[in-house]
XYZ file of C-alpha atoms in Angstrom:
402
model
C -20.579 -20.854 -25.275
C -24.361 -20.715 -25.209
C -25.924 -19.063 -22.168
C -29.597 -19.262 -21.278
C -30.914 -16.579 -18.930
C -34.122 -17.487 -17.101
C -36.339 -15.004 -15.267
C -40.018 -14.656 -14.549
C -42.004 -11.763 -15.970
C -41.094 -8.901 -13.655
C -38.867 -6.251 -15.216
C -36.951 -5.339 -12.049
C -35.762 -8.958 -11.785
C -34.582 -8.952 -15.394
C -32.861 -5.541 -15.497
C -29.913 -6.495 -13.225
C -29.010 -9.306 -15.651
C -28.774 -7.090 -18.725
C -25.164 -5.923 -18.365
C -23.964 -9.532 -18.066
C -26.002 -10.470 -21.134
C -24.398 -7.618 -23.059
C -20.918 -8.610 -21.877
C -21.450 -12.226 -22.933
C -22.556 -11.168 -26.404
C -19.677 -8.693 -26.695
C -17.305 -11.555 -25.942
C -18.796 -13.617 -28.766
C -21.067 -15.900 -26.759
C -24.667 -16.717 -27.679
C -27.384 -15.504 -25.312
C -31.130 -16.122 -25.117
C -33.412 -14.906 -22.327
C -36.331 -17.200 -21.476
C -39.301 -15.674 -19.697
C -43.066 -15.645 -19.651
C -44.798 -13.925 -22.589
C -45.453 -10.676 -20.691
C -41.740 -9.870 -20.531
C -40.597 -10.637 -24.071
C -41.012 -7.066 -25.357
C -39.015 -5.740 -22.379
C -36.250 -8.248 -23.087
C -36.165 -7.422 -26.797
C -35.995 -3.691 -25.989
C -32.781 -4.351 -24.059
C -31.148 -5.718 -27.194
C -31.122 -9.333 -26.007
C -32.958 -12.172 -27.798
C -36.083 -13.416 -26.031
C -38.017 -16.665 -26.042
C -41.487 -16.928 -24.502
C -41.919 -19.914 -22.209
C -44.924 -21.111 -20.256
C -47.789 -18.777 -19.493
C -48.269 -15.561 -17.555
C -49.594 -15.658 -14.003
C -51.317 -13.079 -11.833
C -48.876 -12.688 -8.950
C -51.138 -10.202 -7.200
C -53.983 -12.703 -7.186
C -51.782 -15.609 -6.111
C -50.189 -13.671 -3.259
C -53.102 -11.346 -2.555
C -53.675 -12.644 0.958
C -50.042 -11.998 1.861
C -49.948 -8.503 0.381
C -53.241 -7.588 2.017
C -51.940 -8.727 5.407
C -48.649 -6.912 4.898
C -50.344 -3.625 4.021
C -52.406 -3.747 7.221
C -49.334 -3.870 9.451
C -48.489 -0.691 11.299
C -44.840 -1.629 11.777
C -42.127 -3.340 9.740
C -42.568 -7.087 9.432
C -39.433 -8.838 10.661
C -37.822 -11.883 9.037
C -38.384 -14.109 12.087
C -42.108 -13.519 11.687
C -41.878 -14.354 7.989
C -39.718 -17.379 8.694
C -42.549 -18.934 10.680
C -44.501 -19.219 7.407
C -42.056 -21.907 6.253
C -42.662 -23.117 2.711
C -45.319 -20.430 2.364
C -42.491 -17.938 1.853
C -41.698 -19.425 -1.557
C -45.026 -20.851 -2.721
C -45.678 -18.010 -5.187
C -42.272 -18.529 -6.787
C -42.950 -22.260 -6.985
C -46.205 -21.578 -8.829
C -44.337 -19.325 -11.248
C -41.848 -22.155 -11.794
C -44.717 -24.561 -12.464
C -45.989 -22.154 -15.116
C -42.715 -22.003 -17.052
C -40.344 -24.912 -16.284
C -41.678 -27.441 -18.804
C -41.433 -24.978 -21.710
C -38.039 -23.693 -20.545
C -36.659 -27.217 -20.441
C -38.211 -28.072 -23.808
C -36.497 -25.068 -25.400
C -33.215 -25.745 -23.608
C -33.069 -29.357 -24.745
C -33.229 -28.171 -28.321
C -30.919 -25.170 -27.945
C -28.429 -26.973 -25.655
C -26.969 -24.195 -23.453
C -23.599 -24.628 -21.760
C -24.668 -22.474 -18.806
C -27.917 -21.264 -17.239
C -28.056 -17.849 -15.504
C -31.148 -17.283 -13.390
C -32.880 -14.734 -11.222
C -32.890 -16.063 -7.618
C -36.686 -16.299 -7.457
C -37.012 -18.094 -10.810
C -36.679 -21.765 -9.929
C -37.217 -22.783 -13.554
C -33.566 -21.795 -14.070
C -31.777 -24.151 -11.666
C -34.337 -26.902 -12.340
C -33.567 -26.700 -16.063
C -29.816 -26.669 -15.457
C -30.059 -29.698 -13.156
C -32.164 -31.622 -15.674
C -29.635 -30.867 -18.426
C -26.569 -31.457 -16.245
C -25.049 -28.022 -16.979
C -23.748 -25.387 -14.520
C -26.098 -22.763 -13.124
C -25.260 -19.202 -12.032
C -27.614 -17.375 -9.697
C -27.699 -13.645 -10.517
C -28.799 -11.536 -7.552
C -29.717 -7.844 -7.747
C -28.117 -6.507 -4.566
C -28.035 -7.536 -0.925
C -28.718 -11.247 -0.671
C -32.190 -11.251 0.872
C -33.381 -14.261 -1.118
C -30.724 -16.532 0.395
C -32.858 -16.557 3.542
C -35.502 -18.737 1.920
C -33.007 -21.457 0.933
C -34.031 -23.566 3.946
C -37.558 -24.015 2.552
C -36.773 -24.642 -1.095
C -35.867 -28.342 -0.963
C -39.270 -29.173 0.484
C -41.094 -26.790 -1.833
C -39.483 -28.164 -4.999
C -39.289 -31.867 -4.124
C -42.289 -32.836 -6.255
C -41.010 -30.848 -9.248
C -37.588 -32.512 -8.940
C -39.272 -35.912 -8.858
C -41.271 -35.112 -12.001
C -38.032 -34.121 -13.777
C -36.223 -37.230 -12.600
C -33.547 -35.360 -10.638
C -32.575 -36.065 -7.062
C -32.721 -32.438 -6.020
C -31.683 -28.942 -7.054
C -29.260 -26.386 -5.617
C -31.185 -23.132 -5.830
C -28.020 -21.181 -4.977
C -26.522 -22.428 -8.246
C -22.888 -23.350 -8.715
C -21.939 -19.680 -8.327
C -23.690 -16.405 -7.530
C -23.039 -13.341 -9.677
C -23.041 -10.577 -7.074
C -23.108 -6.842 -7.952
C -23.462 -5.696 -4.320
C -20.577 -3.800 -2.675
C -18.866 -6.491 -0.560
C -18.980 -4.375 2.613
C -22.759 -4.104 2.247
C -23.374 -7.784 1.565
C -24.895 -9.864 4.359
C -23.817 -13.123 6.007
C -25.814 -16.048 4.629
C -27.097 -19.162 6.414
C -25.358 -21.352 3.826
C -21.957 -20.625 2.205
C -22.298 -18.918 -1.171
C -19.617 -18.985 -3.866
C -19.691 -15.417 -5.153
C -18.427 -13.837 -8.352
C -18.447 -10.147 -7.473
C -19.127 -7.848 -10.403
C -19.036 -4.099 -10.944
C -22.608 -2.835 -11.098
C -23.517 -0.833 -14.196
C -27.188 0.168 -13.842
C -29.712 -0.618 -16.540
C -33.107 0.961 -15.919
C -34.750 0.218 -19.249
C -34.503 1.843 -22.679
C -33.396 5.425 -22.234
C -33.493 8.794 -23.958
C -31.803 11.815 -22.377
C -34.376 14.638 -22.219
C -33.242 18.103 -23.255
C -33.806 19.617 -19.785
C -31.428 17.072 -18.261
C -28.555 18.310 -20.433
C -28.647 21.693 -18.653
C -27.325 22.330 -15.115
C -30.038 22.274 -12.450
C -31.008 25.750 -11.251
C -31.534 24.541 -7.677
C -30.851 21.499 -5.547
C -32.669 18.505 -7.031
C -34.338 15.540 -5.292
C -35.661 12.524 -7.194
C -38.821 10.702 -6.097
C -39.537 7.168 -7.232
C -42.358 4.884 -6.155
C -42.114 1.105 -6.060
C -43.576 -0.832 -8.982
C -44.226 -3.763 -6.640
C -46.075 -1.636 -4.093
C -48.020 0.099 -6.869
C -49.030 -3.232 -8.432
C -49.767 -5.248 -5.310
C -50.057 -2.768 -2.448
C -53.723 -1.904 -2.888
C -54.489 1.560 -1.581
C -50.966 2.507 -0.506
C -50.826 6.252 -1.243
C -48.332 7.843 -3.598
C -45.125 9.164 -2.056
C -45.317 12.407 -3.977
C -47.990 14.378 -2.058
C -46.222 13.670 1.231
C -42.865 14.718 -0.209
C -44.316 17.889 -1.720
C -45.974 18.793 1.584
C -42.709 18.138 3.413
C -40.759 20.432 1.076
C -43.436 23.085 0.586
C -41.302 25.980 1.851
C -37.946 24.910 0.464
C -36.154 25.793 -2.748
C -35.688 22.178 -3.813
C -36.660 20.947 -7.268
C -38.457 17.607 -7.204
C -38.294 15.240 -10.160
C -40.898 12.495 -9.821
C -40.720 9.464 -12.115
C -43.952 7.718 -12.988
C -45.843 9.292 -10.111
C -49.479 10.359 -10.042
C -49.185 14.131 -9.458
C -51.905 14.050 -6.853
C -52.059 10.446 -5.794
C -55.580 11.201 -4.666
C -54.387 14.208 -2.641
C -54.178 17.922 -3.344
C -50.648 19.232 -3.708
C -49.632 22.311 -1.665
C -50.217 25.718 -3.270
C -47.322 26.707 -5.488
C -45.734 23.288 -5.274
C -46.049 22.500 -8.956
C -43.639 25.325 -9.818
C -40.830 23.209 -8.357
C -42.134 19.863 -9.559
C -41.112 18.094 -12.733
C -43.190 15.024 -13.540
C -41.814 12.510 -16.015
C -43.674 9.405 -17.088
C -40.509 7.511 -17.854
C -36.835 8.255 -17.301
C -33.934 5.890 -16.648
C -32.904 6.531 -13.064
C -29.182 6.233 -13.800
C -29.426 9.265 -16.130
C -31.139 11.424 -13.516
C -29.341 10.604 -10.265
C -25.930 12.145 -11.069
C -27.720 15.537 -11.092
C -29.488 14.921 -7.755
C -28.673 15.570 -4.111
C -30.906 12.749 -2.873
C -33.281 9.985 -3.923
C -36.528 9.329 -2.049
C -37.950 5.887 -2.749
C -39.400 2.735 -1.177
C -36.397 0.448 -1.058
C -36.536 -1.654 -4.221
C -33.255 -3.333 -5.102
C -32.881 -1.609 -8.469
C -33.299 1.882 -7.022
C -30.965 1.123 -4.111
C -28.223 -0.169 -6.385
C -28.582 2.650 -8.922
C -28.293 5.264 -6.168
C -25.276 3.490 -4.684
C -23.569 3.434 -8.082
C -24.205 7.177 -8.439
C -22.990 7.942 -4.913
C -26.297 9.634 -4.018
C -27.712 9.575 -0.452
C -31.135 7.959 -0.067
C -34.244 8.534 2.022
C -36.056 5.204 2.012
C -39.691 4.665 3.011
C -40.042 0.861 2.874
C -43.263 -1.126 3.155
C -42.491 -4.660 1.941
C -40.197 -6.897 3.991
C -37.365 -7.015 1.445
C -37.530 -3.219 1.146
C -37.164 -2.915 4.929
C -34.149 -5.223 4.716
C -32.547 -3.049 2.014
C -33.283 0.188 3.847
C -31.708 -0.995 7.071
C -28.531 -2.208 5.414
C -27.923 1.041 3.528
C -28.836 3.148 6.577
C -26.432 1.133 8.753
C -23.717 1.897 6.197
C -24.467 5.614 6.606
C -25.608 6.193 3.012
C -29.327 6.495 3.757
C -31.964 7.372 6.284
C -35.178 5.389 6.613
C -38.778 5.831 7.712
C -41.285 2.990 7.703
C -43.851 3.884 5.027
C -46.678 3.717 7.520
C -45.000 6.493 9.545
C -44.194 8.729 6.571
C -46.018 11.932 7.481
C -44.685 15.176 5.907
C -43.112 16.521 9.105
C -41.067 13.378 9.608
C -40.064 13.248 5.944
C -38.908 16.869 6.149
C -36.899 16.226 9.311
C -35.207 13.151 7.871
C -34.467 14.818 4.550
C -32.945 17.809 6.351
C -30.676 15.413 8.244
C -29.807 13.572 5.031
C -28.914 16.718 3.097
C -27.430 18.647 6.008
C -24.903 16.018 7.077
C -22.042 15.483 4.648
C -21.413 12.151 6.354
C -24.275 10.590 4.369
C -22.795 11.866 1.111
C -19.330 10.606 2.042
C -20.735 7.178 2.911
C -22.641 7.019 -0.389
C -19.540 8.036 -2.347
C -17.432 5.446 -0.503
C -19.859 2.673 -1.483
C -19.873 3.968 -5.059
C -16.080 3.731 -5.208
C -16.198 0.236 -3.732
C -18.660 -0.822 -6.431
C -16.461 0.646 -9.159
C -13.467 -1.362 -7.918
C -15.193 -4.715 -8.432
C -14.347 -6.926 -11.447
C -15.936 -5.891 -14.730
C -18.692 -7.917 -16.379
C -16.095 -8.951 -18.990
C -13.965 -10.541 -16.267
C -17.008 -12.345 -14.869
C -17.748 -13.667 -18.370
C -14.302 -15.245 -18.440
C -14.924 -16.895 -15.061
C -18.288 -18.235 -16.218
C -16.770 -19.539 -19.440
C -14.194 -21.364 -17.338
C -16.953 -22.870 -15.197
C -18.847 -24.062 -18.264
C -15.654 -25.422 -19.807
C -14.785 -27.411 -16.686
C -18.283 -28.887 -16.608
C -18.030 -29.811 -20.287
C -14.692 -31.532 -19.770
C -16.050 -33.462 -16.791
C -19.078 -34.588 -18.797
C -16.813 -35.686 -21.652
C -14.621 -37.725 -19.322
C -17.663 -39.341 -17.723
C -19.034 -40.269 -21.154
C -15.669 -41.741 -22.199
C -15.441 -43.863 -19.068
C -18.929 -45.253 -19.580
């Protein structure tokens, strides 16, 4: 079986697909990942073959008005408010699809995949599958936030479908590969055929640093900013100074990944003695040594912490981050503070509650066990191979009848 993965050039949308790509190759199937040129080195570093399609786009520039508006809000933006934007909710993803669909389809017609696996915001994937007449599998990265925009996608993609000569496209795919713990998954406006899969985190190429091989000398808390907020959030301040101020008089070690040590602010006196800054470190290597993760609610961080059974303090800003934070907090495995309200005193109070109540740890460990009980990627590969085989048989029968 040949499987074409399709994702736009944002690493956190590609990373969740890596374990399935590995499992397909381990089972003897051919895999190629199609993305814009900016992501090809990231794909190759994962050990999967890459093909560059289309051209890169400046997402920040395309969606700058939205991000600017979002950053000015002093409260979480609710979905009903976003829903009123209609097709505007998916216009950036449509423009990304316009930048890469023609090249993706050109490559696919020559390579002839039996199955297309796609990131839910990469419409080039299901469009290519529909044009080729092969099955498509949507691969989500956690709780199914993107299913909410399904109601706008037919209208948004109608002109692209017409150009490709197809009557329409199902952006939910034939199936959805779903690594989220079932109890944490959300009801969806339209029925979704799910293939649940055990989540094995991939956070990029990894080397275990020497200090991480030794037991921590004190309780450890990880701090991780959001790449999306950092790239598109303008002047949103770093989490680290607020966290350091909140924990100034505690004996907690803070490990901050990819954070500016000052973020434009002076750290408290003596704080650096308990601070370890690392430019790059795979989160799944660090979290098993930690008592908590403080972050902004990105899907990759949420899922990695859930897999490790580590409680989370989430300070979300973007709407999907708010969605993630609420779901995990409702499950008891996290506490949340809207990023705009994240002053040190509140962070300290919430972190004390997170670390002082074993209920949060028990809830996180329960979700971790639930994740571990899901079918392996190898089992999902077998299901996908069956789907592709059924489609191939149906196409063969149709050809024979004609």
